[in-house]
PDB file of C-alpha atoms in Angstrom:
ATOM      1  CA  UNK V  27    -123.384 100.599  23.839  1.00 52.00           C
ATOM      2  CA  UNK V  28    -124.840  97.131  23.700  1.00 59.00           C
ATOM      3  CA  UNK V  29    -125.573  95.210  27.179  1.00 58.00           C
ATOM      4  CA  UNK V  30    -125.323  91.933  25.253  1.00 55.00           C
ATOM      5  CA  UNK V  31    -121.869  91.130  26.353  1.00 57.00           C
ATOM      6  CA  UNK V  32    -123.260  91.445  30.070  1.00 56.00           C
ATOM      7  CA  UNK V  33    -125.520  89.370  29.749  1.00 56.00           C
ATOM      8  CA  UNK V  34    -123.555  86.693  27.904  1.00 58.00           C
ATOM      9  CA  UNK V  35    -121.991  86.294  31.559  1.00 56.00           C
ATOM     10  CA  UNK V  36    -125.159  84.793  33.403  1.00 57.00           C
ATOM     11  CA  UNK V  37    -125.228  82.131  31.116  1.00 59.00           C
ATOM     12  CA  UNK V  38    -123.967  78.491  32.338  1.00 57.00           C
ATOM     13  CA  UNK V  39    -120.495  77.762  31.451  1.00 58.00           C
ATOM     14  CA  UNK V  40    -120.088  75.422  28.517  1.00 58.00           C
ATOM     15  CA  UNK V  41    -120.074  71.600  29.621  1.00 60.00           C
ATOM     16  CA  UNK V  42    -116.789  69.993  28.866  1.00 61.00           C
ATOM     17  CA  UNK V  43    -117.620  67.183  26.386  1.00 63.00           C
ATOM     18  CA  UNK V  44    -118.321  64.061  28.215  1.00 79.00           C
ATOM     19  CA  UNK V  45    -115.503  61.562  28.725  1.00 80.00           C
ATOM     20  CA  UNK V  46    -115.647  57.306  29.101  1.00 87.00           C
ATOM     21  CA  UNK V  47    -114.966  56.229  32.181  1.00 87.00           C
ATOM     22  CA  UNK V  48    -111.705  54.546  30.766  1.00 87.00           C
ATOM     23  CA  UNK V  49    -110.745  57.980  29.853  1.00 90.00           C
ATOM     24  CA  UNK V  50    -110.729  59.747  33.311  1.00 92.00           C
ATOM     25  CA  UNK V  51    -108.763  56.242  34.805  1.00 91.00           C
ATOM     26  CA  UNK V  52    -106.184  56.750  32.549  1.00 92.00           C
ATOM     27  CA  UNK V  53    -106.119  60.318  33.397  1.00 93.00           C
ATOM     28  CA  UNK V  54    -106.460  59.949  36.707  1.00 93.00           C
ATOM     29  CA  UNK V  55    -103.699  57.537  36.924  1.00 93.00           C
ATOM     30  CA  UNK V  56    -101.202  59.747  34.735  1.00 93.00           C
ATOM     31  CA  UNK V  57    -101.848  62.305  36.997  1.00 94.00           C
ATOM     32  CA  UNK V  58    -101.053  60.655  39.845  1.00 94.00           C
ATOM     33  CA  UNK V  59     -97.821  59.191  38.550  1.00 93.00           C
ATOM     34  CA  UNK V  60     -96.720  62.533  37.528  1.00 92.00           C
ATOM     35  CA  UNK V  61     -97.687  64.563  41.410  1.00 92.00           C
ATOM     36  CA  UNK V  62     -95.564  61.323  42.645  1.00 93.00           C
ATOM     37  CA  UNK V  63     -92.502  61.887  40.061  1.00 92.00           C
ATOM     38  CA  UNK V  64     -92.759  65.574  41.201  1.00 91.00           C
ATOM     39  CA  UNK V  65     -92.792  64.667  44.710  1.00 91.00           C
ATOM     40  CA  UNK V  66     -89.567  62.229  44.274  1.00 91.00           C
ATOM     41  CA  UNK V  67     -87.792  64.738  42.773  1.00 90.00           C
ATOM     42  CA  UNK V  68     -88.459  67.291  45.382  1.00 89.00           C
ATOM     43  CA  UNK V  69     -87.427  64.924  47.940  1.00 88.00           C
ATOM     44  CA  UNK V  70     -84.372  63.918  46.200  1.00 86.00           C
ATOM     45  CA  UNK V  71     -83.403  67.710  45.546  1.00 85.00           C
ATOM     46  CA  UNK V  72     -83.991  68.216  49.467  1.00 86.00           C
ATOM     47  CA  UNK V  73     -81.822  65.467  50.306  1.00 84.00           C
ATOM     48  CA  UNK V  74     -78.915  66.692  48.060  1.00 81.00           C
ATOM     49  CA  UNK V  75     -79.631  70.308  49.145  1.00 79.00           C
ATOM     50  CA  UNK V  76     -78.896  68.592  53.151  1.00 79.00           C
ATOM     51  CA  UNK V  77     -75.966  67.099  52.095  1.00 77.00           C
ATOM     52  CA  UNK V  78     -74.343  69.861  50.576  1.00 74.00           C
ATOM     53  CA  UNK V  79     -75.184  72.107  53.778  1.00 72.00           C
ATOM     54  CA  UNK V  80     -73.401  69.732  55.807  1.00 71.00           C
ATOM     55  CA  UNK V  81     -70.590  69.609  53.556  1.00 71.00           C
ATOM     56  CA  UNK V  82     -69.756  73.345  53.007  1.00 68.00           C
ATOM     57  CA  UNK V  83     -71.756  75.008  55.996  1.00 66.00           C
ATOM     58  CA  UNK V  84     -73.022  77.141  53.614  1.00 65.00           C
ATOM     59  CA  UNK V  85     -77.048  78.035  52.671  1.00 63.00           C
ATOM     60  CA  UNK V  86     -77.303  79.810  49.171  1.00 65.00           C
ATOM     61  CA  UNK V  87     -80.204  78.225  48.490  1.00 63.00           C
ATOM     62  CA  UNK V  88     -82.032  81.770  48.658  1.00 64.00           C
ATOM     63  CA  UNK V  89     -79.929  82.953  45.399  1.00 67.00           C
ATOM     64  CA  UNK V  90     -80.856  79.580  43.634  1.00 66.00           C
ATOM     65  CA  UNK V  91     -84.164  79.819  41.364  1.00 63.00           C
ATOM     66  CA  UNK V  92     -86.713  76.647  41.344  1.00 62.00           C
ATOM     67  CA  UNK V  93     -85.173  74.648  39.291  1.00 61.00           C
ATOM     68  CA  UNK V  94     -87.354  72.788  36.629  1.00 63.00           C
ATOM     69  CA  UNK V  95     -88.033  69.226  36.241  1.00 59.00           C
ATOM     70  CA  UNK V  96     -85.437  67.385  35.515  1.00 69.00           C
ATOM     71  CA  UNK V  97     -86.742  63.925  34.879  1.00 74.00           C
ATOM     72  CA  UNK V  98     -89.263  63.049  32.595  1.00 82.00           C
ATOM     73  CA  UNK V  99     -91.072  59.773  30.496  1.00 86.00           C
ATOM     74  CA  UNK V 100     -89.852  58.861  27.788  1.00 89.00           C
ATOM     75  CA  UNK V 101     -92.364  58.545  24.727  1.00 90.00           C
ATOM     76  CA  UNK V 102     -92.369  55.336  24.180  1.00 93.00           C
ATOM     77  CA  UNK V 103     -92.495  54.535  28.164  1.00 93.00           C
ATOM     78  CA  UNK V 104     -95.467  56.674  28.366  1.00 93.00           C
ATOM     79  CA  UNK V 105     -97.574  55.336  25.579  1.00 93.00           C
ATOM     80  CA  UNK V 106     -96.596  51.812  27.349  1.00 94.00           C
ATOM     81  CA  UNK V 107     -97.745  53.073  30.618  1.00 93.00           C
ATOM     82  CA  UNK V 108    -101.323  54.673  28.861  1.00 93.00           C
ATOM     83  CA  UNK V 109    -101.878  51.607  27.447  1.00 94.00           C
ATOM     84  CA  UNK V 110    -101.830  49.829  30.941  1.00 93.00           C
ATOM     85  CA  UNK V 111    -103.627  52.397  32.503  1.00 92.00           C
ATOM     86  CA  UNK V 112    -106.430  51.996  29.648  1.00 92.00           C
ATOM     87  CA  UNK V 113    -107.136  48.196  30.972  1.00 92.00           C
ATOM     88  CA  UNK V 114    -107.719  49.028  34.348  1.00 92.00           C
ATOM     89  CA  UNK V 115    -111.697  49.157  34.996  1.00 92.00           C
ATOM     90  CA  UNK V 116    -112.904  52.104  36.786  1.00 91.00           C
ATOM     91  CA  UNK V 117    -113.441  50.081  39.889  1.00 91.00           C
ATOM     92  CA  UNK V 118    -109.715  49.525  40.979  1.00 93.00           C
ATOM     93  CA  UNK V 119    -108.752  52.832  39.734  1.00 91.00           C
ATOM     94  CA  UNK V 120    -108.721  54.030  43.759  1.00 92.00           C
ATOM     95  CA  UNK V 121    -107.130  50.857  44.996  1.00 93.00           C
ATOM     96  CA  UNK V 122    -104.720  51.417  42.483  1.00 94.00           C
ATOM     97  CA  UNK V 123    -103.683  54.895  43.383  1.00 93.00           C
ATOM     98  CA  UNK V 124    -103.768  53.900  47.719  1.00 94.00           C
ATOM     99  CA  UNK V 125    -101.377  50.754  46.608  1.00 94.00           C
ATOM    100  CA  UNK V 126     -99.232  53.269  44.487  1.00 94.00           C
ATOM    101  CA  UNK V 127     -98.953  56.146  47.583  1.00 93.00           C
ATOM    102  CA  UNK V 128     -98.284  53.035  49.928  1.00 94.00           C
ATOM    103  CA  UNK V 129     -95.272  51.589  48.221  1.00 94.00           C
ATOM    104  CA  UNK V 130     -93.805  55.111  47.552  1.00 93.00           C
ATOM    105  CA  UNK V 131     -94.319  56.057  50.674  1.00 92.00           C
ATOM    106  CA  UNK V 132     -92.835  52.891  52.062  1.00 93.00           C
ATOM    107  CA  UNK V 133     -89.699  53.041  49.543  1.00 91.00           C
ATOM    108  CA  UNK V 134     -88.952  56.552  48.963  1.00 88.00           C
ATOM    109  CA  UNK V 135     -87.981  55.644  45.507  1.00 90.00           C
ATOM    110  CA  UNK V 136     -85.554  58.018  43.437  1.00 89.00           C
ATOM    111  CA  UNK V 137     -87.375  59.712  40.442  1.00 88.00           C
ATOM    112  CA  UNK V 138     -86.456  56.854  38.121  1.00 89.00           C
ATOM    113  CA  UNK V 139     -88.038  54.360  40.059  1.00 91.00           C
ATOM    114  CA  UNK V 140     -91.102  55.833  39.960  1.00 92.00           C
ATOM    115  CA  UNK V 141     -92.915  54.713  36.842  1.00 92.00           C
ATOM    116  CA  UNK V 142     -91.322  51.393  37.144  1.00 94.00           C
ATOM    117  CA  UNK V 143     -92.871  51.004  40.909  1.00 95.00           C
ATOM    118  CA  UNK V 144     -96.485  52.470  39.010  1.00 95.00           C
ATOM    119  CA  UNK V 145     -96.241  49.833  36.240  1.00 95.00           C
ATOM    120  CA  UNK V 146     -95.875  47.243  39.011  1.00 95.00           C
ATOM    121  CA  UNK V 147     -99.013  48.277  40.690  1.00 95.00           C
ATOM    122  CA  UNK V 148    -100.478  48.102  37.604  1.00 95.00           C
ATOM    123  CA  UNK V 149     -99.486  44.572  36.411  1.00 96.00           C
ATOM    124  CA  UNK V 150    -100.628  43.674  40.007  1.00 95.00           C
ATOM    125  CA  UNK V 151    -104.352  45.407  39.603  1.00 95.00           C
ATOM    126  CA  UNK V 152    -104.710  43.722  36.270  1.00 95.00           C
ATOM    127  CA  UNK V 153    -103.681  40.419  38.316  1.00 95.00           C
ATOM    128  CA  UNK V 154    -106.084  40.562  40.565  1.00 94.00           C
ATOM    129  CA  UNK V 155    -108.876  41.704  37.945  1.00 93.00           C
ATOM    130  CA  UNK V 156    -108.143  38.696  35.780  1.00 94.00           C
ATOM    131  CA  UNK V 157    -108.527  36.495  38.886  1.00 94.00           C
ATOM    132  CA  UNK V 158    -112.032  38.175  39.809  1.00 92.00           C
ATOM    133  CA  UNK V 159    -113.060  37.510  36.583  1.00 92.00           C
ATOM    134  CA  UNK V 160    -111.965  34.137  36.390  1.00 93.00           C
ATOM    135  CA  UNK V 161    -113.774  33.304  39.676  1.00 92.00           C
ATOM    136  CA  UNK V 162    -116.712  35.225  38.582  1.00 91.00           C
ATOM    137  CA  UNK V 163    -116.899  33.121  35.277  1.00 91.00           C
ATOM    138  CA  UNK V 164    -116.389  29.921  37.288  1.00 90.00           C
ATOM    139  CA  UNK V 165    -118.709  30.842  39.760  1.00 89.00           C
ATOM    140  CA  UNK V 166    -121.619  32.008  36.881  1.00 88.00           C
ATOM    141  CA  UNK V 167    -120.591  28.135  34.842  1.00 86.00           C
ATOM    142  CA  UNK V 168    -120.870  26.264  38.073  1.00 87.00           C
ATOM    143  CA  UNK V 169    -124.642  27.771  38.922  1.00 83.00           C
ATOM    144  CA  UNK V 170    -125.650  26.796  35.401  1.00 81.00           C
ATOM    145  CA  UNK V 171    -124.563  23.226  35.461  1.00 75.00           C
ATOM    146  CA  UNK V 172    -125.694  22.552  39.104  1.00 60.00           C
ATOM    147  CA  UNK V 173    -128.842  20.988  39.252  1.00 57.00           C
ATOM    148  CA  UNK V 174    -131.598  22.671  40.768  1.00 56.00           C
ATOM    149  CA  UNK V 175    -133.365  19.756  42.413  1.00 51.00           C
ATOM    150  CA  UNK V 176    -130.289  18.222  44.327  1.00 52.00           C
ATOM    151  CA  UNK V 177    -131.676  19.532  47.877  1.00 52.00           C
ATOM    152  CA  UNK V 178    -134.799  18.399  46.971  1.00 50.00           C
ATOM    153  CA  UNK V 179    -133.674  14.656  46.427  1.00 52.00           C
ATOM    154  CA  UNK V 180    -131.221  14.498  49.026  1.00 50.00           C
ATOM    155  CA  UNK V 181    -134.080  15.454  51.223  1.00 52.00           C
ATOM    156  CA  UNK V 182    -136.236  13.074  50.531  1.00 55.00           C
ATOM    157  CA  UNK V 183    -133.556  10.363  50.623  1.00 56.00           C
ATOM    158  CA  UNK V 184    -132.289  10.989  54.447  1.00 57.00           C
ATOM    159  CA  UNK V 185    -134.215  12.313  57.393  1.00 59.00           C
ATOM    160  CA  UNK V 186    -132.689  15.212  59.569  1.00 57.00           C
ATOM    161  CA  UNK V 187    -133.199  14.740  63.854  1.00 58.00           C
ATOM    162  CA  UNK V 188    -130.985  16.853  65.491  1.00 56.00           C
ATOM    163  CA  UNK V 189    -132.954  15.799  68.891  1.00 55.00           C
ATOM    164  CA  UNK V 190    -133.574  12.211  68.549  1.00 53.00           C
ATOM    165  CA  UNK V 191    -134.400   9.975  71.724  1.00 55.00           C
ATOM    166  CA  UNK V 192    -131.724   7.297  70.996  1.00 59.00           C
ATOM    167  CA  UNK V 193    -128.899  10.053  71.123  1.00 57.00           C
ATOM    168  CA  UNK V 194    -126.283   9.230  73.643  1.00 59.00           C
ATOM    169  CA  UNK V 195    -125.611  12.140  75.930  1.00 62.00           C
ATOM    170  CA  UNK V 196    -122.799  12.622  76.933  1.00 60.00           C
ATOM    171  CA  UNK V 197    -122.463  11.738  81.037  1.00 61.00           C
ATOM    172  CA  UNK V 198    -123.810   8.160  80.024  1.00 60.00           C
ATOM    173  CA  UNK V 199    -120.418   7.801  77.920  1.00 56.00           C
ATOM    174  CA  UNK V 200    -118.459   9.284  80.761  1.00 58.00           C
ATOM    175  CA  UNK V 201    -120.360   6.568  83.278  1.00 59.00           C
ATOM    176  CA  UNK V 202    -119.460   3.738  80.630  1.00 61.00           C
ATOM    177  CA  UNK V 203    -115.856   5.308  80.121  1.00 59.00           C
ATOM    178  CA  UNK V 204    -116.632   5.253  76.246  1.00 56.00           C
ATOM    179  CA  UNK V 205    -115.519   7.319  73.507  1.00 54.00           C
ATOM    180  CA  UNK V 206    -118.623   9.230  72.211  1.00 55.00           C
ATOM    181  CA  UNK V 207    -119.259   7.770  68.852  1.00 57.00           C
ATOM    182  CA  UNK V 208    -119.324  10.926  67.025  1.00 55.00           C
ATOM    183  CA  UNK V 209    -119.057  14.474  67.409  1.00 55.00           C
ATOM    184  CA  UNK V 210    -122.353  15.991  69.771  1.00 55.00           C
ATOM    185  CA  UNK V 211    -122.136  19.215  67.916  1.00 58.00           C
ATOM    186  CA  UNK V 212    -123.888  17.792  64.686  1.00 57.00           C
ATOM    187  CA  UNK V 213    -127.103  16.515  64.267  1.00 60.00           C
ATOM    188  CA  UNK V 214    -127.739  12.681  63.021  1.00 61.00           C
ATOM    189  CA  UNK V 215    -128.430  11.923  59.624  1.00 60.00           C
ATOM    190  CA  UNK V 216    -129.904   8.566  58.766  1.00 64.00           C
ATOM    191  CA  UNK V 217    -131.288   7.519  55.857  1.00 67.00           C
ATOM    192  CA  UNK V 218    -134.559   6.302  55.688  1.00 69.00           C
ATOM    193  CA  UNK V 219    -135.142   2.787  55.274  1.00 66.00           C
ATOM    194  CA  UNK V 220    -136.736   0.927  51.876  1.00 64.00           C
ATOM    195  CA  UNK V 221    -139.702  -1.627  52.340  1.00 53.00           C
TER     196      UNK V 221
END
C-alpha cells in the first residue's frame, strides 16, 4: 500500500483562477439581488402564512414542506441586469449594495419589485459615476489651461496690509455715527501706484 495518496493531502489547495475585478462586482451584485429576492419571498410567504392563520384559526404549517422558489429572472432580464452590473467600477460596488438593503428595507417590496428596485440603484450608481467623472475631467482640463504665473502677477500688481495705520477702527465710526466703509473682517487691498 502506497502512502502517496496521504500525502497528496498536505499539499495547498488549488488556487481558483484569478478573476477581474469587474468580474467579482458583477458577482457580487447578482448575489446580492438574489439573497434579497429570497428574502422578499420569505417575507411575502410569512405574511400570507399570517393571514391565513387569522382566517381559519388553523396552523398546518408543520405538515407543509419548504416550498421552493417561486419567482425567478427571466433570461433576458438577467443578461440586462449583468450587463449593468458589468459598468459599475469596483469602487461603488459597496455603496451600491448599502443603497440596495436601504430601499428594500425601507419598502418591503414584493418579489417582483425586486430587480426593478436593483436596476434603479444601479442606473443611480452609474449617475453618479458619470458625474465624478465629468467633474474629474473638468477639474484635470481646468488645471491645464490655468496659468501658472497668475498669483505671481497679481502679486506684484497689488500690495496686501491687513494691519495698515490708516484703517478706521471701528469706535471712531461709532463716535462719528458713520457706516464703516467696508467690512473689518478683510484685509485692504490697494494697488500699488505707477510713477
Amino acid at each position: 500500500m502506497s502512502l502517496l495518496p496521504w500525502l497528496r493531502g498536505n499539499e495547498a489547495p488549488p488556487r481558483p483562477a484569478s478573476r477581474s475585478p469587474a468580474e467579482m462586482v458583477l458577482e457580487t451584485l447578482m448575489v446580492e439581488l438574489a439573497g434579497q429576492m429570497r428574502e422578499a419571498e420569505r417575507q411575502q410567504r410569512e405574511r400570507s402564512h399570517a393571514v391565513r392563520k387569522v382566517c381559519t384559526r388553523v396552523d398546518y404549517s408543520w405538515l407543509a414542506s419548504a416550498p421552493r422558489p417561486a419567482y425567478d429572472l427571466s433570461p433576458g432580464e438577467r443578461l440586462q441586469l449583468e450587463d449593468i452590473c458589468a459598468k459599475i467600477h469596483p469602487a461603488y460596488c459597496g455603496p451600491a449594495i448599502l443603497r440596495f438593503r436601504q430601499l428594500v428595507a425601507e419598502q418591503e417590496p414584493e418579489v417582483q419589485e425586486v430587480s426593478r428596485l436593483f436596476r434603479s440603484v444601479l442606473q443611480e450608481i452609474l449617475e453618479r459615476m458619470e458625474e465624478e467623472e465629468e467633474a474629474q475631467r473638468l477639474t484635470r482640463q481646468w488645471s491645464l489651461r490655468a496659468p501658472r504665473g497668475s498669483l505671481a502677477t497679481f502679486r506684484s500688481r497689488a500690495r496686501i496690509t491687513p494691519f495698515a495705520s490708516d484703517i478706521h477702527t471701528i469706535s471712531e465710526d461709532v463716535e462719528r455715527d458713520t457706516p464703516p466703509p467696508r467690512a473689518w473682517s478683510l484685509p485692504e487691498f490697494r494697488a500699488l501706484k505707477e510713477d
